[in-house]
Amino acid sequence: MDGNGRWAKQRGLPRIEGHRRGVETVRTITFAARDLGVRILTLYAFSVENWNRPKDEVGALMGLLEIYLKRELDTFVRDRVRLRTIGRTQELPAGVRRLLRLTEEKTKDFADYSLVLALNYGSRTEVADAVQAYSAAASAGREDPKGCSWEAFRRYLYTADLPDPDLVIRTSGETRISNFLALQAAYAELVFTPVLWPDFTKADLAKALADYAQRERRYGLTSEQVRPGVSP
Ligand code: IPE
Ligand code: MG
């Protein structure tokens, strides 16, 4: 979700106004994605690197997150949205942590649609945490200390009980992954759009999904192997 700051700057507004509008986009896209058939929507809301932004911006983002969670709790329960998180959430402010725990608990039985918030998330941090957890399990005799497979290792990632993303969309014209689900997105389709996040609409999402639907996913195989019977 990139481009909040630029959206505000273009209008001569403070950056936080862009973030405020970005939250409105989060609310629209959460339900737009479900309408369009998405089962799991993961939003990169705050990265481990974002702590290094000016102190007042970080404070404002945490404040917005708290307001958002308070405001959405009843909506998630009513509309059966399961809230999950990935990232070092234990380092978030206490008020945010409390609301996350409460919302996760109240929505944990909703199986059809999940909103995953990546908060204080970074792929490299995730790998470091997973290696630590894996080696602790190996020392305790729960994993083989002599061999490690991807299937065994992935169970120590924050995404242990989530499937890999099929599609990763980045807004605002940047064409980078920026430490987002780097391992999980190894085979994801990527869509880059110039639209700034506060301007991103259901139509933009539908366009990205249509683009995705045109792609042939080969996972290292040949086109003939993945589409048997279809002549080139
Ligand atoms: C993304 O928008 C929102 C967060 C990181 C929370 P930015 O704040 O990165 O917007 P730009 O890149 O300055 O336009
Ligand atoms: Mg940015």
mmCIF file of C-alpha atoms and ligand atoms in Angstrom:
data_model
loop_
_atom_site.group_PDB
_atom_site.id
_atom_site.type_symbol
_atom_site.label_atom_id
_atom_site.label_comp_id
_atom_site.label_asym_id
_atom_site.label_seq_id
_atom_site.Cartn_x
_atom_site.Cartn_y
_atom_site.Cartn_z
ATOM 1 C CA MET A 1 0.000 0.000 0.000
ATOM 2 C CA ASP A 2 2.310 2.746 -1.209
ATOM 3 C CA GLY A 3 1.765 6.371 -2.148
ATOM 4 C CA ASN A 4 -0.033 7.923 0.830
ATOM 5 C CA GLY A 5 2.650 10.569 1.310
ATOM 6 C CA ARG A 6 2.725 11.551 -2.360
ATOM 7 C CA TRP A 7 -1.065 11.696 -2.500
ATOM 8 C CA ALA A 8 -0.994 14.242 0.332
ATOM 9 C CA LYS A 9 1.933 16.196 -1.096
ATOM 10 C CA GLN A 10 0.187 16.594 -4.449
ATOM 11 C CA ARG A 11 -2.641 18.316 -2.583
ATOM 12 C CA GLY A 12 -0.457 20.415 -0.302
ATOM 13 C CA LEU A 13 -1.642 18.416 2.704
ATOM 14 C CA PRO A 14 0.399 16.941 5.573
ATOM 15 C CA ARG A 15 1.499 13.306 5.042
ATOM 16 C CA ILE A 16 -0.820 12.090 7.776
ATOM 17 C CA GLU A 17 -3.808 13.173 5.651
ATOM 18 C CA GLY A 18 -2.582 10.725 3.030
ATOM 19 C CA HIS A 19 -2.438 7.986 5.649
ATOM 20 C CA ARG A 20 -5.937 8.889 6.809
ATOM 21 C CA ARG A 21 -7.216 8.531 3.245
ATOM 22 C CA GLY A 22 -5.201 5.337 2.932
ATOM 23 C CA VAL A 23 -7.173 3.863 5.825
ATOM 24 C CA GLU A 24 -10.407 4.582 3.929
ATOM 25 C CA THR A 25 -8.974 2.649 0.983
ATOM 26 C CA VAL A 26 -8.180 -0.245 3.328
ATOM 27 C CA ARG A 27 -11.838 -0.326 4.387
ATOM 28 C CA THR A 28 -13.121 -0.296 0.790
ATOM 29 C CA ILE A 29 -10.611 -2.799 -0.555
ATOM 30 C CA THR A 30 -11.172 -5.257 2.316
ATOM 31 C CA PHE A 31 -14.737 -5.784 1.116
ATOM 32 C CA ALA A 32 -14.035 -5.233 -2.585
ATOM 33 C CA ALA A 33 -11.521 -8.096 -2.513
ATOM 34 C CA ARG A 34 -14.035 -10.430 -0.947
ATOM 35 C CA ASP A 35 -16.697 -9.403 -3.505
ATOM 36 C CA LEU A 36 -14.221 -10.246 -6.256
ATOM 37 C CA GLY A 37 -13.612 -13.743 -4.899
ATOM 38 C CA VAL A 38 -10.384 -13.243 -2.942
ATOM 39 C CA ARG A 39 -10.127 -15.503 0.132
ATOM 40 C CA ILE A 40 -7.111 -13.947 1.831
ATOM 41 C CA LEU A 41 -6.040 -10.314 1.573
ATOM 42 C CA THR A 42 -2.702 -9.388 3.119
ATOM 43 C CA LEU A 43 -1.910 -5.703 3.556
ATOM 44 C CA TYR A 44 1.624 -4.464 4.189
ATOM 45 C CA ALA A 45 0.584 -1.836 6.693
ATOM 46 C CA PHE A 46 3.794 -1.161 8.627
ATOM 47 C CA SER A 47 7.278 -2.487 7.944
ATOM 48 C CA VAL A 48 10.153 -2.949 10.383
ATOM 49 C CA GLU A 49 11.879 -0.155 8.454
ATOM 50 C CA ASN A 50 8.963 2.252 8.964
ATOM 51 C CA TRP A 51 10.037 2.841 12.604
ATOM 52 C CA ASN A 52 12.825 4.989 11.169
ATOM 53 C CA ARG A 53 10.383 7.565 9.798
ATOM 54 C CA PRO A 54 10.034 10.869 11.690
ATOM 55 C CA LYS A 55 8.762 10.253 15.199
ATOM 56 C CA ASP A 56 5.536 12.195 14.720
ATOM 57 C CA GLU A 57 4.656 10.221 11.587
ATOM 58 C CA VAL A 58 5.252 6.896 13.368
ATOM 59 C CA GLY A 59 3.128 8.097 16.286
ATOM 60 C CA ALA A 60 0.359 9.209 13.938
ATOM 61 C CA LEU A 61 0.408 5.866 12.086
ATOM 62 C CA MET A 62 0.091 3.947 15.365
ATOM 63 C CA GLY A 63 -2.731 6.264 16.404
ATOM 64 C CA LEU A 64 -4.529 5.659 13.098
ATOM 65 C CA LEU A 65 -4.060 1.914 13.473
ATOM 66 C CA GLU A 66 -5.641 2.014 16.909
ATOM 67 C CA ILE A 67 -8.614 4.087 15.695
ATOM 68 C CA TYR A 68 -9.028 1.775 12.703
ATOM 69 C CA LEU A 69 -9.047 -1.373 14.846
ATOM 70 C CA LYS A 70 -11.534 0.114 17.305
ATOM 71 C CA ARG A 71 -13.807 1.185 14.484
ATOM 72 C CA GLU A 72 -13.649 -2.091 12.533
ATOM 73 C CA LEU A 73 -14.065 -4.627 15.329
ATOM 74 C CA ASP A 74 -17.864 -4.759 15.099
ATOM 75 C CA THR A 75 -17.767 -4.708 11.293
ATOM 76 C CA PHE A 76 -15.401 -7.678 11.170
ATOM 77 C CA VAL A 77 -17.625 -9.629 13.551
ATOM 78 C CA ARG A 78 -20.824 -8.710 11.665
ATOM 79 C CA ASP A 79 -19.369 -9.326 8.206
ATOM 80 C CA ARG A 80 -17.406 -12.413 9.181
ATOM 81 C CA VAL A 81 -13.886 -11.206 8.419
ATOM 82 C CA ARG A 82 -11.144 -13.089 10.225
ATOM 83 C CA LEU A 83 -8.360 -10.734 11.262
ATOM 84 C CA ARG A 84 -4.857 -12.117 11.420
ATOM 85 C CA THR A 85 -1.431 -10.522 11.702
ATOM 86 C CA ILE A 86 2.091 -11.280 10.593
ATOM 87 C CA GLY A 87 5.169 -9.533 11.969
ATOM 88 C CA ARG A 88 6.767 -8.776 15.312
ATOM 89 C CA THR A 89 3.497 -7.589 16.785
ATOM 90 C CA GLN A 90 4.881 -7.952 20.307
ATOM 91 C CA GLU A 91 6.829 -4.706 19.687
ATOM 92 C CA LEU A 92 3.707 -2.647 18.841
ATOM 93 C CA PRO A 93 2.228 -0.203 21.384
ATOM 94 C CA ALA A 94 0.215 -1.888 24.164
ATOM 95 C CA GLY A 95 -3.122 -0.380 23.058
ATOM 96 C CA VAL A 96 -2.694 -1.701 19.514
ATOM 97 C CA ARG A 97 -1.639 -5.123 20.803
ATOM 98 C CA ARG A 98 -4.684 -5.350 23.009
ATOM 99 C CA LEU A 99 -7.059 -4.490 20.152
ATOM 100 C CA LEU A 100 -5.335 -6.942 17.822
ATOM 101 C CA ARG A 101 -5.640 -9.741 20.368
ATOM 102 C CA LEU A 102 -9.298 -8.940 20.982
ATOM 103 C CA THR A 103 -10.178 -8.778 17.283
ATOM 104 C CA GLU A 104 -8.224 -11.931 16.423
ATOM 105 C CA GLU A 105 -9.984 -13.782 19.230
ATOM 106 C CA LYS A 106 -13.469 -12.591 18.247
ATOM 107 C CA THR A 107 -13.026 -13.421 14.562
ATOM 108 C CA LYS A 108 -11.001 -16.630 14.789
ATOM 109 C CA ASP A 109 -13.824 -18.933 13.666
ATOM 110 C CA PHE A 110 -14.556 -17.153 10.375
ATOM 111 C CA ALA A 111 -13.166 -19.493 7.746
ATOM 112 C CA ASP A 112 -14.241 -17.918 4.440
ATOM 113 C CA TYR A 113 -12.312 -14.687 4.353
ATOM 114 C CA SER A 114 -9.217 -13.394 6.132
ATOM 115 C CA LEU A 115 -7.659 -9.977 6.315
ATOM 116 C CA VAL A 116 -4.000 -10.331 7.238
ATOM 117 C CA LEU A 117 -2.258 -7.197 8.471
ATOM 118 C CA ALA A 118 1.512 -7.200 8.110
ATOM 119 C CA LEU A 119 2.553 -5.070 11.093
ATOM 120 C CA ASN A 120 6.153 -4.480 12.082
ATOM 121 C CA TYR A 121 6.786 -6.970 9.307
ATOM 122 C CA GLY A 122 9.928 -7.576 7.279
ATOM 123 C CA SER A 123 10.948 -10.715 5.415
ATOM 124 C CA ARG A 124 14.497 -10.691 6.728
ATOM 125 C CA THR A 125 13.337 -10.303 10.323
ATOM 126 C CA GLU A 126 10.847 -13.094 9.705
ATOM 127 C CA VAL A 127 13.620 -15.394 8.476
ATOM 128 C CA ALA A 128 15.795 -14.533 11.482
ATOM 129 C CA ASP A 129 12.885 -15.281 13.852
ATOM 130 C CA ALA A 130 12.101 -18.519 12.005
ATOM 131 C CA VAL A 131 15.716 -19.708 12.141
ATOM 132 C CA GLN A 132 15.766 -19.064 15.869
ATOM 133 C CA ALA A 133 12.489 -20.944 16.406
ATOM 134 C CA TYR A 134 13.601 -23.785 14.140
ATOM 135 C CA SER A 135 16.921 -24.241 15.903
ATOM 136 C CA ALA A 136 15.190 -24.198 19.304
ATOM 137 C CA ALA A 137 12.873 -26.947 18.022
ATOM 138 C CA ALA A 138 15.860 -28.885 16.689
ATOM 139 C CA SER A 139 17.648 -28.591 20.058
ATOM 140 C CA ALA A 140 14.496 -29.862 21.764
ATOM 141 C CA GLY A 141 14.432 -32.842 19.416
ATOM 142 C CA ARG A 142 11.287 -31.731 17.557
ATOM 143 C CA GLU A 143 13.128 -31.107 14.269
ATOM 144 C CA ASP A 144 15.981 -32.925 12.598
ATOM 145 C CA PRO A 145 19.159 -30.984 13.478
ATOM 146 C CA LYS A 146 21.022 -32.559 10.527
ATOM 147 C CA GLY A 147 18.678 -31.694 7.669
ATOM 148 C CA CYS A 148 16.220 -28.955 6.867
ATOM 149 C CA SER A 149 13.598 -28.871 4.123
ATOM 150 C CA TRP A 150 11.541 -25.917 2.975
ATOM 151 C CA GLU A 151 8.391 -27.755 4.090
ATOM 152 C CA ALA A 152 9.785 -28.142 7.606
ATOM 153 C CA PHE A 153 11.202 -24.610 7.758
ATOM 154 C CA ARG A 154 8.140 -22.787 6.459
ATOM 155 C CA ARG A 155 6.213 -23.891 9.560
ATOM 156 C CA TYR A 156 8.333 -21.461 11.598
ATOM 157 C CA LEU A 157 7.490 -18.434 9.461
ATOM 158 C CA TYR A 158 4.763 -16.022 10.589
ATOM 159 C CA THR A 159 2.753 -17.367 7.658
ATOM 160 C CA ALA A 160 2.905 -20.997 8.848
ATOM 161 C CA ASP A 161 -0.848 -21.465 8.544
ATOM 162 C CA LEU A 162 -1.357 -19.300 5.456
ATOM 163 C CA PRO A 163 -0.911 -20.311 1.819
ATOM 164 C CA ASP A 164 1.624 -18.491 -0.370
ATOM 165 C CA PRO A 165 0.238 -15.395 -2.094
ATOM 166 C CA ASP A 166 -0.845 -15.900 -5.707
ATOM 167 C CA LEU A 167 -0.714 -12.225 -6.566
ATOM 168 C CA VAL A 168 1.234 -9.307 -5.121
ATOM 169 C CA ILE A 169 0.112 -5.807 -6.070
ATOM 170 C CA ARG A 170 2.218 -2.725 -5.416
ATOM 171 C CA THR A 171 0.712 0.697 -5.871
ATOM 172 C CA SER A 172 2.284 4.108 -6.573
ATOM 173 C CA GLY A 173 4.541 3.149 -9.489
ATOM 174 C CA GLU A 174 7.368 1.635 -7.442
ATOM 175 C CA THR A 175 8.610 -1.678 -8.795
ATOM 176 C CA ARG A 176 10.188 -3.240 -5.726
ATOM 177 C CA ILE A 177 9.283 -5.967 -3.233
ATOM 178 C CA SER A 178 10.671 -3.987 -0.260
ATOM 179 C CA ASN A 179 11.068 -6.875 2.175
ATOM 180 C CA PHE A 180 7.462 -8.069 1.759
ATOM 181 C CA LEU A 181 6.825 -11.853 1.799
ATOM 182 C CA ALA A 182 10.048 -12.358 -0.144
ATOM 183 C CA LEU A 183 10.105 -16.145 0.340
ATOM 184 C CA GLN A 184 6.360 -16.712 0.195
ATOM 185 C CA ALA A 185 6.059 -14.687 -3.019
ATOM 186 C CA ALA A 186 8.755 -16.760 -4.743
ATOM 187 C CA TYR A 187 6.168 -17.863 -7.329
ATOM 188 C CA ALA A 188 3.645 -15.061 -6.949
ATOM 189 C CA GLU A 189 2.509 -13.029 -9.921
ATOM 190 C CA LEU A 190 3.440 -9.363 -9.537
ATOM 191 C CA VAL A 191 1.315 -6.417 -10.630
ATOM 192 C CA PHE A 192 2.609 -2.861 -10.431
ATOM 193 C CA THR A 193 0.214 0.026 -10.819
ATOM 194 C CA PRO A 194 0.938 3.766 -10.891
ATOM 195 C CA VAL A 195 -2.214 4.461 -8.850
ATOM 196 C CA LEU A 196 -1.445 5.912 -5.416
ATOM 197 C CA TRP A 197 -2.925 3.851 -2.577
ATOM 198 C CA PRO A 198 -5.514 6.478 -1.467
ATOM 199 C CA ASP A 199 -6.841 6.510 -5.070
ATOM 200 C CA PHE A 200 -6.873 2.699 -5.468
ATOM 201 C CA THR A 201 -10.408 1.463 -6.178
ATOM 202 C CA LYS A 202 -12.315 -1.766 -6.591
ATOM 203 C CA ALA A 203 -11.970 -1.279 -10.369
ATOM 204 C CA ASP A 204 -8.165 -1.121 -10.013
ATOM 205 C CA LEU A 205 -8.243 -4.335 -8.002
ATOM 206 C CA ALA A 206 -10.497 -5.999 -10.583
ATOM 207 C CA LYS A 207 -8.031 -4.939 -13.292
ATOM 208 C CA ALA A 208 -5.108 -6.482 -11.398
ATOM 209 C CA LEU A 209 -7.088 -9.709 -10.952
ATOM 210 C CA ALA A 210 -7.953 -9.779 -14.662
ATOM 211 C CA ASP A 211 -4.269 -9.314 -15.474
ATOM 212 C CA TYR A 212 -3.441 -12.163 -13.065
ATOM 213 C CA ALA A 213 -6.015 -14.421 -14.734
ATOM 214 C CA GLN A 214 -4.199 -14.016 -18.073
ATOM 215 C CA ARG A 215 -0.867 -15.235 -16.709
ATOM 216 C CA GLU A 216 0.388 -18.752 -17.174
ATOM 217 C CA ARG A 217 1.953 -20.012 -13.966
ATOM 218 C CA ARG A 218 4.553 -22.631 -14.778
ATOM 219 C CA TYR A 219 6.492 -23.148 -11.507
ATOM 220 C CA GLY A 220 9.602 -24.066 -13.473
ATOM 221 C CA LEU A 221 7.785 -26.384 -15.897
ATOM 222 C CA THR A 222 7.176 -25.900 -19.613
ATOM 223 C CA SER A 223 4.018 -24.424 -21.061
ATOM 224 C CA GLU A 224 3.147 -27.853 -22.564
ATOM 225 C CA GLN A 225 3.432 -29.499 -19.171
ATOM 226 C CA VAL A 226 1.116 -27.093 -17.405
ATOM 227 C CA ARG A 227 -1.416 -26.961 -20.262
ATOM 228 C CA PRO A 228 -1.546 -30.500 -21.630
ATOM 229 C CA GLY A 229 -3.515 -30.780 -24.850
ATOM 230 C CA VAL A 230 -3.215 -27.105 -25.718
ATOM 231 C CA SER A 231 -1.055 -26.655 -28.795
ATOM 232 C CA PRO A 232 1.452 -23.786 -28.697
HETATM 233 C C1 IPE B 1 2.593 3.899 2.436
HETATM 234 O O1 IPE B 1 2.595 5.199 1.964
HETATM 235 C C2 IPE B 1 1.999 3.809 3.810
HETATM 236 C C3 IPE B 1 2.865 3.310 4.895
HETATM 237 C C4 IPE B 1 4.131 3.030 4.829
HETATM 238 C C5 IPE B 1 2.214 3.136 6.180
HETATM 239 P P1 IPE B 1 3.927 6.068 2.060
HETATM 240 O O2 IPE B 1 3.891 6.838 3.330
HETATM 241 O O3 IPE B 1 5.122 5.216 1.857
HETATM 242 O O4 IPE B 1 3.736 7.061 0.826
HETATM 243 P P2 IPE B 1 4.882 7.732 -0.083
HETATM 244 O O5 IPE B 1 5.791 6.645 -0.565
HETATM 245 O O6 IPE B 1 5.593 8.726 0.793
HETATM 246 O O7 IPE B 1 4.126 8.383 -1.188
HETATM 247 MG MG MG B 2 6.342 4.829 0.264
#
